[in-house]
PDB file of C-alpha atoms and ligand atoms in Angstrom:
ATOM      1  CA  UNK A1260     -13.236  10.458  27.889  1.00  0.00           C
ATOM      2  CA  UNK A1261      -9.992   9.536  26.394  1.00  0.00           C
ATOM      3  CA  UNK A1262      -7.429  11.410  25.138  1.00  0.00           C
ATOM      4  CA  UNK A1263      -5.198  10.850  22.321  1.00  0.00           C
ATOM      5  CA  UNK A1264      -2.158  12.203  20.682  1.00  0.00           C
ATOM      6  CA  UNK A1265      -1.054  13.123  17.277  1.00  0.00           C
ATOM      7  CA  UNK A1266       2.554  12.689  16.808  1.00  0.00           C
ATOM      8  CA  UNK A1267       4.554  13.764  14.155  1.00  0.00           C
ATOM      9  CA  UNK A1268       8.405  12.401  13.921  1.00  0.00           C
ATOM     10  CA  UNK A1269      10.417  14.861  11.483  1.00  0.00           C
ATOM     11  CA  UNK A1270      14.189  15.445  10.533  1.00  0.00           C
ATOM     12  CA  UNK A1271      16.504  17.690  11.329  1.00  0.00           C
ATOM     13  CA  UNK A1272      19.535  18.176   8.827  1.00  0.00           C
ATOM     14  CA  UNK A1273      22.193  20.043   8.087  1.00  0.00           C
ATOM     15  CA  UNK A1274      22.681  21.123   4.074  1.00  0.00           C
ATOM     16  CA  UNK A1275      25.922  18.660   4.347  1.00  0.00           C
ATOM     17  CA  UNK A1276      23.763  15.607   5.284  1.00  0.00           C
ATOM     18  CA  UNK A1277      21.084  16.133   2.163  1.00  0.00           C
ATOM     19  CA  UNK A1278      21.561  13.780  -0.571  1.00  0.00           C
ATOM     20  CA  UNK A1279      22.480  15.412  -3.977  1.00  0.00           C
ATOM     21  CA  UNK A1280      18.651  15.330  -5.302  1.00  0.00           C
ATOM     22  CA  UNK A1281      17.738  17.073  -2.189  1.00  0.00           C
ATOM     23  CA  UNK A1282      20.175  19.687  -2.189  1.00  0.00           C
ATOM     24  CA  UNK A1283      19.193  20.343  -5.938  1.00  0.00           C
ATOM     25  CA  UNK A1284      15.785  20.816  -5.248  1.00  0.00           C
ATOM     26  CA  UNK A1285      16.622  22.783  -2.241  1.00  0.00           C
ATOM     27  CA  UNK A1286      19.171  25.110  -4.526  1.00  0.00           C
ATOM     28  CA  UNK A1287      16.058  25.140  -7.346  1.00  0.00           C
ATOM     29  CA  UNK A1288      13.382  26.499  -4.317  1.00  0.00           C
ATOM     30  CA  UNK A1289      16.038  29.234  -3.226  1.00  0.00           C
ATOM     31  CA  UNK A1290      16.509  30.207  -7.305  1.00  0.00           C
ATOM     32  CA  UNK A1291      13.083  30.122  -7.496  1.00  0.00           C
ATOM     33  CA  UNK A1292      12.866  33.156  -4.340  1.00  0.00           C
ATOM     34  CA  UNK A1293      14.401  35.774  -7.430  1.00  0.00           C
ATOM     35  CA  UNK A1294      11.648  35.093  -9.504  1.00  0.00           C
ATOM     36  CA  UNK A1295       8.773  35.950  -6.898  1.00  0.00           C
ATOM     37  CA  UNK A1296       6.659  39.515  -7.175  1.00  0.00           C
ATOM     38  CA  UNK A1297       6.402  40.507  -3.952  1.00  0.00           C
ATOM     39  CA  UNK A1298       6.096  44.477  -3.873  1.00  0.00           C
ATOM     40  CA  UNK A1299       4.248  44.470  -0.525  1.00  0.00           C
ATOM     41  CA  UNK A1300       5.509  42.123   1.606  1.00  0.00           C
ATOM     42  CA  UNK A1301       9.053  41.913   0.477  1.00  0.00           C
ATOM     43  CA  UNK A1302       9.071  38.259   1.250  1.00  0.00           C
ATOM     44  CA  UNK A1303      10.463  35.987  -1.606  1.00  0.00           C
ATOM     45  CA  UNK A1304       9.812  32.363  -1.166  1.00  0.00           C
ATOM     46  CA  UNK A1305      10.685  29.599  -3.732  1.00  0.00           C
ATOM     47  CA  UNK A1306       9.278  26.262  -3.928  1.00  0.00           C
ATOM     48  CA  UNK A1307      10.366  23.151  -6.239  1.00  0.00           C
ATOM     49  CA  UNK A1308       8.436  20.079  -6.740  1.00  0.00           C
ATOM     50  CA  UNK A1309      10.310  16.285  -7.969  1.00  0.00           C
ATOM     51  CA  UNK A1310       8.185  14.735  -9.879  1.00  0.00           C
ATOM     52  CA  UNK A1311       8.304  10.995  -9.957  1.00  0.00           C
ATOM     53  CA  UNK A1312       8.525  11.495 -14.090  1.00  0.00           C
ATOM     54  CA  UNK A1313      12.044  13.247 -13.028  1.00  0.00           C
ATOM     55  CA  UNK A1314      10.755  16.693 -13.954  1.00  0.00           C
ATOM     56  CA  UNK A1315      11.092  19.272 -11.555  1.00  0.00           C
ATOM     57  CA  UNK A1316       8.514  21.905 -11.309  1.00  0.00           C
ATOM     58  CA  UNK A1317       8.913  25.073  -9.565  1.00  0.00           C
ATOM     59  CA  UNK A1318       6.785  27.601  -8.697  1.00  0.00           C
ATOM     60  CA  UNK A1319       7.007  31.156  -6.303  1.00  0.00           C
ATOM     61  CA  UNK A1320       4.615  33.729  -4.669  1.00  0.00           C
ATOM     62  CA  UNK A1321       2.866  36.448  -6.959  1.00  0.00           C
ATOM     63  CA  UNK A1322       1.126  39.426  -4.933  1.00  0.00           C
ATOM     64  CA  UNK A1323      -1.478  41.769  -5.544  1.00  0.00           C
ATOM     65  CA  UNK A1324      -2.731  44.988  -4.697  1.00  0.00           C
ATOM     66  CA  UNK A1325      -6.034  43.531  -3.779  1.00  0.00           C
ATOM     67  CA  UNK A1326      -4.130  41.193  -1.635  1.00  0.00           C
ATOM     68  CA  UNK A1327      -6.602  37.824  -2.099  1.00  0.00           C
ATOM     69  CA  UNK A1328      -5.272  37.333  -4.998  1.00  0.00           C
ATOM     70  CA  UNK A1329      -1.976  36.114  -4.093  1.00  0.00           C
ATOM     71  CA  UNK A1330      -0.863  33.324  -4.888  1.00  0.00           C
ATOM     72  CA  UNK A1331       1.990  31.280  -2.272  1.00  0.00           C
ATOM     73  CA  UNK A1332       5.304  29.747  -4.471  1.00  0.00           C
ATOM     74  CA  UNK A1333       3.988  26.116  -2.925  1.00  0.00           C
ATOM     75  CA  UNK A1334       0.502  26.294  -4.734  1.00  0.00           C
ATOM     76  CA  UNK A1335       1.950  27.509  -7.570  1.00  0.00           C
ATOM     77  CA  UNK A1336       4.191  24.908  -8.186  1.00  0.00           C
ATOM     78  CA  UNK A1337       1.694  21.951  -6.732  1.00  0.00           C
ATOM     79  CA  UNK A1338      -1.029  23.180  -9.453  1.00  0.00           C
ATOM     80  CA  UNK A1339       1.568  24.048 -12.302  1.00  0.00           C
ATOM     81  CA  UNK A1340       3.018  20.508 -12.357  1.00  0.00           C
ATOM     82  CA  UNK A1341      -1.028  19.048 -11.988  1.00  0.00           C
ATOM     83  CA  UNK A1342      -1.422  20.929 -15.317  1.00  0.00           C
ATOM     84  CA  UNK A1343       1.902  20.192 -16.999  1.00  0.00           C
ATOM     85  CA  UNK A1344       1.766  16.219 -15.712  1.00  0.00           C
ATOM     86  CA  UNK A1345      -1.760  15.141 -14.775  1.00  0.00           C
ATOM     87  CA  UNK A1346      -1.574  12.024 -12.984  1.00  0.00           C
ATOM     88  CA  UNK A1347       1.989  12.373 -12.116  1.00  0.00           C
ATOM     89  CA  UNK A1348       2.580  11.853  -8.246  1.00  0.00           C
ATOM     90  CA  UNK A1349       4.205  14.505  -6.978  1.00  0.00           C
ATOM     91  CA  UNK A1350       7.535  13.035  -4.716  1.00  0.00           C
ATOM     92  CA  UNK A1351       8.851  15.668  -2.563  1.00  0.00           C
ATOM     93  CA  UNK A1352       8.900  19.887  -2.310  1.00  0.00           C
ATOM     94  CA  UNK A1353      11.260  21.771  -1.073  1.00  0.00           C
ATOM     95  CA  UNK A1354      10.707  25.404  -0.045  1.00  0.00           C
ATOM     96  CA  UNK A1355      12.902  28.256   0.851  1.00  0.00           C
ATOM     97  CA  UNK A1356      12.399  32.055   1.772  1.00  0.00           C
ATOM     98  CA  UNK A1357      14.588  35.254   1.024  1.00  0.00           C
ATOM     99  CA  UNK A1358      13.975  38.528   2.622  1.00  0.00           C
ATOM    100  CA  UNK A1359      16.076  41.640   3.018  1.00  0.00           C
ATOM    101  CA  UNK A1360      13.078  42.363   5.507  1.00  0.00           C
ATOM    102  CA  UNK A1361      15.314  43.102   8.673  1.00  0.00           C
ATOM    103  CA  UNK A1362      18.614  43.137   6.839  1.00  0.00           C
ATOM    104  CA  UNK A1363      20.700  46.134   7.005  1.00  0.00           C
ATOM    105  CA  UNK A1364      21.037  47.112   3.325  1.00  0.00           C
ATOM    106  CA  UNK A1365      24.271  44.971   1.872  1.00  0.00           C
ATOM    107  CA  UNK A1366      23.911  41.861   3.820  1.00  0.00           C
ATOM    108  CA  UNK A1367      25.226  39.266   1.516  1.00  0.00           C
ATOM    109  CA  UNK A1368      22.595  37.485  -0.417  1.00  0.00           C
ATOM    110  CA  UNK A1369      23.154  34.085   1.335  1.00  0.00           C
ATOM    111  CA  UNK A1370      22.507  35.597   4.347  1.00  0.00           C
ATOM    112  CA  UNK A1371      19.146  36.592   3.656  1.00  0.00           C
ATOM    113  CA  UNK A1372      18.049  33.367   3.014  1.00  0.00           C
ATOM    114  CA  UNK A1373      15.557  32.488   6.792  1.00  0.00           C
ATOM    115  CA  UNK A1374      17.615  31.006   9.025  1.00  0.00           C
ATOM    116  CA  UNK A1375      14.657  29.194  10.116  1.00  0.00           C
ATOM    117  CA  UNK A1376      12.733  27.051   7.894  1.00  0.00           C
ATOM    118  CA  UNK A1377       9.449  28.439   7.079  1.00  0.00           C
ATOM    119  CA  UNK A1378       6.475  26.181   6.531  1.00  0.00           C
ATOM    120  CA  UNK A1379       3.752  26.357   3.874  1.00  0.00           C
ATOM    121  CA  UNK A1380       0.396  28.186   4.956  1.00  0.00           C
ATOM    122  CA  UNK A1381      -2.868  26.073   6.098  1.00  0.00           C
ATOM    123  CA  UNK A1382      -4.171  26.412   2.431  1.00  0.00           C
ATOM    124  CA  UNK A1383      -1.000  25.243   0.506  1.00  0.00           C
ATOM    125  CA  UNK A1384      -0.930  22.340   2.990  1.00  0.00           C
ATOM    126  CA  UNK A1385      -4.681  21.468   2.053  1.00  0.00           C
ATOM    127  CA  UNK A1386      -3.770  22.291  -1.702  1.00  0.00           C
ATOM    128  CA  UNK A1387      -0.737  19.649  -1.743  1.00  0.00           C
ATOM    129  CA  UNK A1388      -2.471  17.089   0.240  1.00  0.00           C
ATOM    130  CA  UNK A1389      -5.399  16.456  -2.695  1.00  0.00           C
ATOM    131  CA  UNK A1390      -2.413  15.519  -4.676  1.00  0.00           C
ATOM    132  CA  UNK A1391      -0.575  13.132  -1.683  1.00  0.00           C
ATOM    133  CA  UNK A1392      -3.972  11.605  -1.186  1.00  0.00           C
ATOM    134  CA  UNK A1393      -4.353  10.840  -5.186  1.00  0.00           C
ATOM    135  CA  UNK A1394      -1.214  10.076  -6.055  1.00  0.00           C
ATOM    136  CA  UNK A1395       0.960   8.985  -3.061  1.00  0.00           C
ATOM    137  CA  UNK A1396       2.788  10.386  -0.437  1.00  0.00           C
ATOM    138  CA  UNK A1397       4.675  13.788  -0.976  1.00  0.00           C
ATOM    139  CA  UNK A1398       7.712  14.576   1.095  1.00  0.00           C
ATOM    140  CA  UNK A1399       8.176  18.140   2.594  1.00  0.00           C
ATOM    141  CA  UNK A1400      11.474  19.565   2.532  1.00  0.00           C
ATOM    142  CA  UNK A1401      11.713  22.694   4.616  1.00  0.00           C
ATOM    143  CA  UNK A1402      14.599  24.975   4.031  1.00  0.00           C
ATOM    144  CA  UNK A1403      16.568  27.607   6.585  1.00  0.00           C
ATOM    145  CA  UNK A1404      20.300  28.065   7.010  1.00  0.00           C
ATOM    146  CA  UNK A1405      20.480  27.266  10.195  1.00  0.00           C
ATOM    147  CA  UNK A1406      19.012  24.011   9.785  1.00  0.00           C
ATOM    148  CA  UNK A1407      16.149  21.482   7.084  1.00  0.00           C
ATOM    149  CA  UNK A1408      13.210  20.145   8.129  1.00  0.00           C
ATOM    150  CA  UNK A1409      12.268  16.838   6.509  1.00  0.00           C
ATOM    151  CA  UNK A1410       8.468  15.871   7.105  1.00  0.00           C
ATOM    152  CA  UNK A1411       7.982  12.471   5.436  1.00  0.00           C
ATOM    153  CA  UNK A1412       4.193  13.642   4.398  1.00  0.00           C
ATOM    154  CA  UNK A1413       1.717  16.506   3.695  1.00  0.00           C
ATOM    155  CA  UNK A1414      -0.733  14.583   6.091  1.00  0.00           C
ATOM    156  CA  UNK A1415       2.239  15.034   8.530  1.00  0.00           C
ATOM    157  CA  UNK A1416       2.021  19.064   8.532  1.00  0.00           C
ATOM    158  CA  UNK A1417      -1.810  18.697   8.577  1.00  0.00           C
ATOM    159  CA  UNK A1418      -3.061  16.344  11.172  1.00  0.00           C
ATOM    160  CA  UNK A1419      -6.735  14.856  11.290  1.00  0.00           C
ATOM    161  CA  UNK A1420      -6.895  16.581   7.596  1.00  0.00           C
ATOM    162  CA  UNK A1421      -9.681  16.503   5.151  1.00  0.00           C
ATOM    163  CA  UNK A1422      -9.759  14.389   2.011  1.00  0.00           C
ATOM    164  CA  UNK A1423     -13.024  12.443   1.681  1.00  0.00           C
ATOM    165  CA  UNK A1424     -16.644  13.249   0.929  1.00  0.00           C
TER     166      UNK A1424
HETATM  167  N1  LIG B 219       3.916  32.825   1.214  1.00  0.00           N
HETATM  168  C1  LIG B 219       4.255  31.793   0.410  1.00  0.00           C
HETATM  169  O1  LIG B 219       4.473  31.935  -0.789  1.00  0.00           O
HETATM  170  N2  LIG B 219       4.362  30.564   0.977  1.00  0.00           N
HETATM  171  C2  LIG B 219       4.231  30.308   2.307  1.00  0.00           C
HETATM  172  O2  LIG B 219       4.384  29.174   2.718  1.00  0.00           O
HETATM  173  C3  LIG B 219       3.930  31.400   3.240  1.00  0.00           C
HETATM  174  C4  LIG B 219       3.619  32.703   2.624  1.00  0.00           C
HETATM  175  C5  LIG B 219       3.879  34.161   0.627  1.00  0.00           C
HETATM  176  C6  LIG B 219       2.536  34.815   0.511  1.00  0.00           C
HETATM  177  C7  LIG B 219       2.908  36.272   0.502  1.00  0.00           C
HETATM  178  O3  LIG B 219       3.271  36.647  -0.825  1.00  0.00           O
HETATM  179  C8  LIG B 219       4.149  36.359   1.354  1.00  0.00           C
HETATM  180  O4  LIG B 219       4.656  35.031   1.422  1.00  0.00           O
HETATM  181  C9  LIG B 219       3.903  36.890   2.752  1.00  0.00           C
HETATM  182  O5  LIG B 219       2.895  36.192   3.372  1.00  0.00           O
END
């Protein structure tokens, strides 16, 4: 028997330390949080995708009563710019999550914003990584106030993944 390890090296930044395309994207994911329809979980999140045409497509979480139906802001986006830009690799996505969820009611907006990144669900990571594994590598920007994630790959947030048939 031998064992082995999967290792992951990610980066932690402050908002200061993003580049101006990141912190766009970043500000176009928390935007993106106002547009969600989330009347039973109360949980906004916003995702934006660069495009390597330039374009930036965004997308954000749409509920349902019969709950299967929902659809996450990261899925949204990853299958809105497949159908706007077919063939287009997708370059990075940046998501963000608002919440007055455990606020007191007036907390300022900002403040609602997670303070800790939150990370795309098992299926959104399987969802983006057809995409990284067609059209190149897509870097994951994860978005909290008290600190961004950078993972340099889907693949990355989804070890020993499926792609192949
Ligand atoms: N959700 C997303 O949109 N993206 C994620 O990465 C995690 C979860 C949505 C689904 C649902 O509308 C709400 O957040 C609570 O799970």
């Amino acid at each position: 028997m031998k064992k082995l390890q999967i290792v992951t090296e990610i980066e932690e930044l402050t908002y200061d330390e993003l580049t101006a395309e990141d912190r766009g994207l970043i500000d176009r994911a928390k935007s993106m949080t106002r547009t969600s329809y989330v009347p039973y979980s109360h949980f906004h999140v916003g995702a934006a995708l660069l495009m390597a045409n330039g374009e930036i497509v965004t997308g954000s979480n749409q509920e349902n009563a019969a709950f299967s139906p929902t659809m996450c802001a990261e899925r949204n986006a990853a299958f809105q710019a497949g159908a706007l830009y077919p063939g287009v690799a997708m370059k990075k996505i940046a998501i963000a999550a608002w919440t007055m969820n455990g606020h007191e009611e007036g907390t300022p907006y900002e403040l609602c914003f997670q303070g800790q990144p939150i990370s795309p669900c098992g299926v959104c990571r399987q969802a983006l990584l057809e995409y990284e594994a067609a059209y190149g590598t897509i870097e994951v920007l994860l978005y909290g106030r008290e600190r961004i994630l950078r993972f340099p790959t889907v693949a990355s947030l989804l070890p020993y993944c499926f792609t192949e048939f």
